[in-house]
Amino acid sequence: MEDEPEVPDLVRRSKRARVPTKAYDGQPSRIRDVFESEEDSGDEFDVRRRKPNKNRTGEAVPAATVPIGFENLIEVVKMNGKHIPQVVKVWVEQYEKDPKPAIVELLTMLFEACGATYRIQGEFLDETNVDDVVVALVNLAAQGKIEDYQSSKKKEFRSFKENLVSFWDNLVSECQNGPLFDQVLFDKCMDYVIALSCTPPRVYRQVASLVGLQLVTSFIGVAKILGAQRQTTQRQLTAEKKKNAEGPHVESLNKRLSEFHEKITMIEEMMRKIFTGLFMHRYRDIDPDIRMSCIQSLGAWIVSYPSLFLQDLYLKYLGWTLNDKNAGVRKASVLALQNLYDVDDNVPSLGLFTERFYKRMLDLADDVDISVAVCAISLVKQLLRHQLVPDDDLGSLYDLLIDDPPEIRSAIGALVYDHVIAQKFNSSQPRSSGDEGDTSQIHLLRMLQILREFSTDQVLSQYVIDDIWEFMDAMKDWKRITSMLLDENPSIELTDDDATNLARLFCASVKKAVGEKIVPAADRRKQSHTKAQREVIQNSRKEITVTMMKNYPQLMRKYMADKAKVPSLLEIISHMDLELYSLKSQEQKFKTLLQLMKEAFFKHGDKDALRSCVKAINYCTTRSQGELQDYAQNKLKELEDELISKLKTALKEVQDGDDEYLLHVNMKRLYELQLTRPVPIESLYDEIIKVLKNVQNLDDEVASFLLLNIYLHVSWGLDSIMNSSAVSEASLFSLISKRNALFEELERFLQIPLEAQGKGISRTLACRVCVILAELWCLFGKSNYDSTKAASLGYRPDISTLEKFWKLCEQQLDISDETEDEDANKEYIEELNRDAVMIAAAKLVATGAVPKEDLAPEIISHYTMHGPTVAEVVKFLIVNIRKKDEDVSEIFSKALKHAHVRYLTVLDTYDESLSARRLKECKDLASRLSGFFVSIAARQNSQNIILKIVNEGVAYAFMNVPARLSFLTCAVITFASKLSKNDIYGILTNLQGVTKNVNMDEDPSGWRPYKTFVESLREKYSKNEDEREVREGTTVKRGRGRPRKNPKIEGKKLFDEKSSSEDEDEINASDHDDEEENQVDEDDQVPLIQSIRASAKLRALRVSRDENRQQTSRTPGVES
């Protein structure tokens, strides 16, 4: 990228002799000799530009008369755009009468549009050198005597750019029958426009580039008119020659044809002159707006005048700017190429260009800027339409189906639908016979072929479906989907995986049709729909319901035993309009529906199937009408009674020593049911406690669900009491008894000796115990019930129980989430990880269920030990504590000590890697905690807190010297560096007194941390002194305003002495490399959008545990 030349404060003429010229040849190298320095200083001109001065006057030269009552042409451009055509017409008439004064007035307007007041003397117009004028204008800019109308925010200049462009467009149009071809007017204008476009002041380059680019656009308009007239004349001449080979008419037509050709040739030369003198330098300008306008104009020129511009000589600039470091320029280039490829006739001429740059176009689909990426994907669609990209190169694009930004996924979805599913770009693909059903079936089969690639993970399938759904009507063809699931077409046989994917597609498509999101969204706010959208959603519900009324019983009977398909089919019920069953007199089908759901509930024991079934049943009990609602509620009561009966039998069998399977699966069913509603299991409570107490070697998974269910039962009981108007003593006593029994069982697991913990209970049960205990302590926290009638419900664990609880938590935190129990239930694995344990412990402190001094330091000491998700939980806890209590010195100090003790403990084991890791964790903890005082304001407000932490740390370090002295360098020093000079002096004095009579030479390595700490404090103290002296000195010397830039900094040359573009007729690697020397795309050094391969994305999406935890916390007190 070419930099702007920096012009020194005083711009001087070159000392070499120069022959005066009457015209400017359009080469910017002519101006280079005028300036001694070519370093960039465009920004300096912007800063030094002063405000408009109404009293400023130019040279004392009489002005030409401007028509229609305006003082001069610039006034028309500034604020009277509607008068521009009339003013231009009058000006052209004046030019034809007396050219020189009119040209002077036009050039004066050009200079004033650049913001400079300068006037050429009319009688010396022909002798005036363009370079001399430009030097004078640059001097005005260097002195700050210019205005910037283009960037002005004043109301009167809002239309300045549009008016300026309109003025020059009207001027070219008005002159097309005369002055345009006199080789005087526009040659003179182009000389000055090109010269101004190559000057350091940014405003000059902006205005000159705007005018120059518009001139080419306007010239193209004239050339097209002349071209049409030439074609007409050629047809007339051909017809006349058939009649008479010679004659006056033929001679007249030949003469006219020659004139048109000469004018077109002349105007094309004018275009080339501006392109060579202006575009070839400004497309690399340091100002991205100038670069962007150049590329936008070039794209328009190629499309509107391909006979000249549709060749590699010009196309290569669009290819090169695909690598521009500014997103706006890259986007302009992509949009220009879109318009080119949109015209079929252009494609043959784009062959070499496409071959050279198509891979870069594919790369831009993953651009760091989302808008560029979306446009690039549309461009790739154009390339595919013309079959210019091999299918083998599209693999990276398909990975974007599961990328993060929804705009990119949607654009890729459109491409995949057009290219893979509808196959619009495949000319060899036979067209369907026109049967809409056949088309839907074909599209669905192709979609299933795509989903096979993601069949191992349902979340990825949801992403793909979400991307393509908007464009694929076959996904809304409910009849065709149900027909394929029921195998009604014997010619099509779906594999089991295809049927599963089709069922999932059916469910996801139904959700989309009723306005639900099927993939996580960055915006968590509730969706709002317009009236029209609500009507569309309601119509979709009706269509889905009508289709399912007929086919749902058949679907359920066919797939009743298939645990992979049943969840999707059951979930569809939650999006139907159940009122239609009553309106269409289909009550019997509704009853059949409920009976099938009940059968499915007792048929399956998997989480997904049970959860979907419970959701569907609850939906039927709340959304059905009249008698059907009563029937649904009775059916739910029957289901609960049957479940309780099965549980009684299973509990008795386990107590008798029989198999635990029935108890396990029915406890899972009860758990899923209790997540949404209270279930009357009072009669089972004592039996469950007996099983937990008395049954030896009870499976940990079974024990987990027993604990979960009685915990949920206690939670619902508490919720009932708190929401009732009158609370009886009996209900309180009953709840407290159940709670205490549950506490007793949970605390029994804490009694297992720690060394046997790994063998005694599995990680699954240990996590459940930690989470349930924390939730119960929060629910029954004393502060919740103080000064209420239910004060007896308040509970706070004793310190010994709390210590055992935390030790069990610590053990779970030390186990990596990648280390899984072989027998662990993978269905609920998201609820059984370090995040869940840390959230439960932090919740105890945040809600005040336990004293923060007892547990907060332990939790905070693990801040940096277990990855970013656990760190976020701890950070949230620290913020919560600081809101309630500003003085966190004691908590922070204890946390740092805990981390250091862990280091000292492993130091004696001679495990160097573990001790190094513990030391790093301690240092990282100190760094993160000190970060809460990083800003100057926070540091000033918290000086006392920081000082307390430092003093406490020093005291701790000297309790056992030299063993604990390492605490000074790994923890205390981070906080001490934030203290004031006086506080540092006090600490140094204190340390000097403490170590006065100590002989450090006896153990030099042990005392090394102390010496390092003291040396660091002394360096900080002296640095504070130096900074104070510097501030005092510079306060007197510093002037007002921005510091001046260093004029000795050497920048890139703006003007080089390369040959013109005529030597660059072909696109090749050397051309591109030569341009890349001037423009380095910094974005190529780093990844653009986070492109995630399917396997990596699968792992990342599988660990989205936060959302799963939110889903399971729909009942009071459930794990959060």
PDB file of N, CA and C in Angstrom, residues 466-495:
ATOM      1  N   ASP A 466     -30.877 -25.599  10.402  1.00  0.00           N
ATOM      2  CA  ASP A 466     -31.183 -24.181  10.607  1.00  0.00           C
ATOM      3  C   ASP A 466     -30.666 -23.330   9.459  1.00  0.00           C
ATOM      4  N   ASP A 467     -29.493 -23.688   8.910  1.00  0.00           N
ATOM      5  CA  ASP A 467     -28.903 -22.895   7.835  1.00  0.00           C
ATOM      6  C   ASP A 467     -29.701 -22.988   6.543  1.00  0.00           C
ATOM      7  N   ILE A 468     -30.217 -24.168   6.253  1.00  0.00           N
ATOM      8  CA  ILE A 468     -30.829 -24.412   4.940  1.00  0.00           C
ATOM      9  C   ILE A 468     -32.337 -24.231   4.966  1.00  0.00           C
ATOM     10  N   TRP A 469     -32.956 -24.249   6.138  1.00  0.00           N
ATOM     11  CA  TRP A 469     -34.418 -24.288   6.257  1.00  0.00           C
ATOM     12  C   TRP A 469     -35.103 -23.157   5.494  1.00  0.00           C
ATOM     13  N   GLU A 470     -34.571 -21.965   5.586  1.00  0.00           N
ATOM     14  CA  GLU A 470     -35.201 -20.792   4.972  1.00  0.00           C
ATOM     15  C   GLU A 470     -35.345 -20.942   3.462  1.00  0.00           C
ATOM     16  N   PHE A 471     -34.429 -21.674   2.835  1.00  0.00           N
ATOM     17  CA  PHE A 471     -34.405 -21.739   1.375  1.00  0.00           C
ATOM     18  C   PHE A 471     -35.043 -23.016   0.830  1.00  0.00           C
ATOM     19  N   MET A 472     -35.283 -23.983   1.672  1.00  0.00           N
ATOM     20  CA  MET A 472     -35.733 -25.294   1.212  1.00  0.00           C
ATOM     21  C   MET A 472     -37.195 -25.515   1.567  1.00  0.00           C
ATOM     22  N   ASP A 473     -38.067 -25.338   0.601  1.00  0.00           N
ATOM     23  CA  ASP A 473     -39.507 -25.503   0.830  1.00  0.00           C
ATOM     24  C   ASP A 473     -39.873 -26.941   1.167  1.00  0.00           C
ATOM     25  N   ALA A 474     -39.048 -27.883   0.722  1.00  0.00           N
ATOM     26  CA  ALA A 474     -39.368 -29.291   0.985  1.00  0.00           C
ATOM     27  C   ALA A 474     -39.388 -29.590   2.472  1.00  0.00           C
ATOM     28  N   MET A 475     -38.662 -28.818   3.271  1.00  0.00           N
ATOM     29  CA  MET A 475     -38.676 -29.034   4.716  1.00  0.00           C
ATOM     30  C   MET A 475     -40.018 -28.655   5.333  1.00  0.00           C
ATOM     31  N   LYS A 476     -40.826 -27.885   4.623  1.00  0.00           N
ATOM     32  CA  LYS A 476     -42.151 -27.531   5.138  1.00  0.00           C
ATOM     33  C   LYS A 476     -43.246 -28.385   4.502  1.00  0.00           C
ATOM     34  N   ASP A 477     -42.844 -29.369   3.708  1.00  0.00           N
ATOM     35  CA  ASP A 477     -43.818 -30.270   3.084  1.00  0.00           C
ATOM     36  C   ASP A 477     -44.105 -31.404   4.070  1.00  0.00           C
ATOM     37  N   TRP A 478     -45.006 -31.123   5.020  1.00  0.00           N
ATOM     38  CA  TRP A 478     -45.251 -32.053   6.116  1.00  0.00           C
ATOM     39  C   TRP A 478     -45.789 -33.398   5.610  1.00  0.00           C
ATOM     40  N   LYS A 479     -46.638 -33.364   4.608  1.00  0.00           N
ATOM     41  CA  LYS A 479     -47.213 -34.608   4.086  1.00  0.00           C
ATOM     42  C   LYS A 479     -46.142 -35.490   3.470  1.00  0.00           C
ATOM     43  N   ARG A 480     -45.201 -34.864   2.728  1.00  0.00           N
ATOM     44  CA  ARG A 480     -44.152 -35.655   2.090  1.00  0.00           C
ATOM     45  C   ARG A 480     -43.212 -36.265   3.135  1.00  0.00           C
ATOM     46  N   ILE A 481     -42.915 -35.507   4.187  1.00  0.00           N
ATOM     47  CA  ILE A 481     -42.023 -36.021   5.234  1.00  0.00           C
ATOM     48  C   ILE A 481     -42.667 -37.202   5.954  1.00  0.00           C
ATOM     49  N   THR A 482     -43.935 -37.054   6.338  1.00  0.00           N
ATOM     50  CA  THR A 482     -44.610 -38.169   7.033  1.00  0.00           C
ATOM     51  C   THR A 482     -44.755 -39.374   6.112  1.00  0.00           C
ATOM     52  N   SER A 483     -44.989 -39.117   4.834  1.00  0.00           N
ATOM     53  CA  SER A 483     -45.106 -40.216   3.876  1.00  0.00           C
ATOM     54  C   SER A 483     -43.786 -40.993   3.773  1.00  0.00           C
ATOM     55  N   MET A 484     -42.670 -40.267   3.762  1.00  0.00           N
ATOM     56  CA  MET A 484     -41.362 -40.938   3.693  1.00  0.00           C
ATOM     57  C   MET A 484     -41.071 -41.701   4.984  1.00  0.00           C
ATOM     58  N   LEU A 485     -41.472 -41.144   6.130  1.00  0.00           N
ATOM     59  CA  LEU A 485     -41.260 -41.851   7.396  1.00  0.00           C
ATOM     60  C   LEU A 485     -42.094 -43.113   7.487  1.00  0.00           C
ATOM     61  N   LEU A 486     -43.274 -43.093   6.860  1.00  0.00           N
ATOM     62  CA  LEU A 486     -44.162 -44.266   6.894  1.00  0.00           C
ATOM     63  C   LEU A 486     -43.890 -45.240   5.753  1.00  0.00           C
ATOM     64  N   ASP A 487     -42.868 -44.943   4.926  1.00  0.00           N
ATOM     65  CA  ASP A 487     -42.497 -45.821   3.803  1.00  0.00           C
ATOM     66  C   ASP A 487     -43.664 -46.061   2.861  1.00  0.00           C
ATOM     67  N   GLU A 488     -44.418 -45.017   2.572  1.00  0.00           N
ATOM     68  CA  GLU A 488     -45.565 -45.166   1.675  1.00  0.00           C
ATOM     69  C   GLU A 488     -45.142 -45.292   0.226  1.00  0.00           C
ATOM     70  N   ASN A 489     -43.912 -44.859  -0.088  1.00  0.00           N
ATOM     71  CA  ASN A 489     -43.403 -44.991  -1.459  1.00  0.00           C
ATOM     72  C   ASN A 489     -42.473 -46.202  -1.512  1.00  0.00           C
ATOM     73  N   PRO A 490     -42.897 -47.286  -2.124  1.00  0.00           N
ATOM     74  CA  PRO A 490     -42.074 -48.514  -2.111  1.00  0.00           C
ATOM     75  C   PRO A 490     -40.762 -48.362  -2.867  1.00  0.00           C
ATOM     76  N   SER A 491     -40.665 -47.361  -3.731  1.00  0.00           N
ATOM     77  CA  SER A 491     -39.428 -47.186  -4.508  1.00  0.00           C
ATOM     78  C   SER A 491     -38.306 -46.594  -3.671  1.00  0.00           C
ATOM     79  N   ILE A 492     -38.634 -46.100  -2.488  1.00  0.00           N
ATOM     80  CA  ILE A 492     -37.624 -45.487  -1.624  1.00  0.00           C
ATOM     81  C   ILE A 492     -37.540 -46.269  -0.323  1.00  0.00           C
ATOM     82  N   GLU A 493     -36.364 -46.715  -0.002  1.00  0.00           N
ATOM     83  CA  GLU A 493     -36.140 -47.410   1.257  1.00  0.00           C
ATOM     84  C   GLU A 493     -35.116 -46.624   2.068  1.00  0.00           C
ATOM     85  N   LEU A 494     -35.562 -46.067   3.178  1.00  0.00           N
ATOM     86  CA  LEU A 494     -34.669 -45.298   4.035  1.00  0.00           C
ATOM     87  C   LEU A 494     -33.898 -46.224   4.958  1.00  0.00           C
ATOM     88  N   THR A 495     -32.627 -45.957   5.118  1.00  0.00           N
ATOM     89  CA  THR A 495     -31.858 -46.676   6.127  1.00  0.00           C
ATOM     90  C   THR A 495     -32.286 -46.203   7.506  1.00  0.00           C
TER      91      THR A 495
END
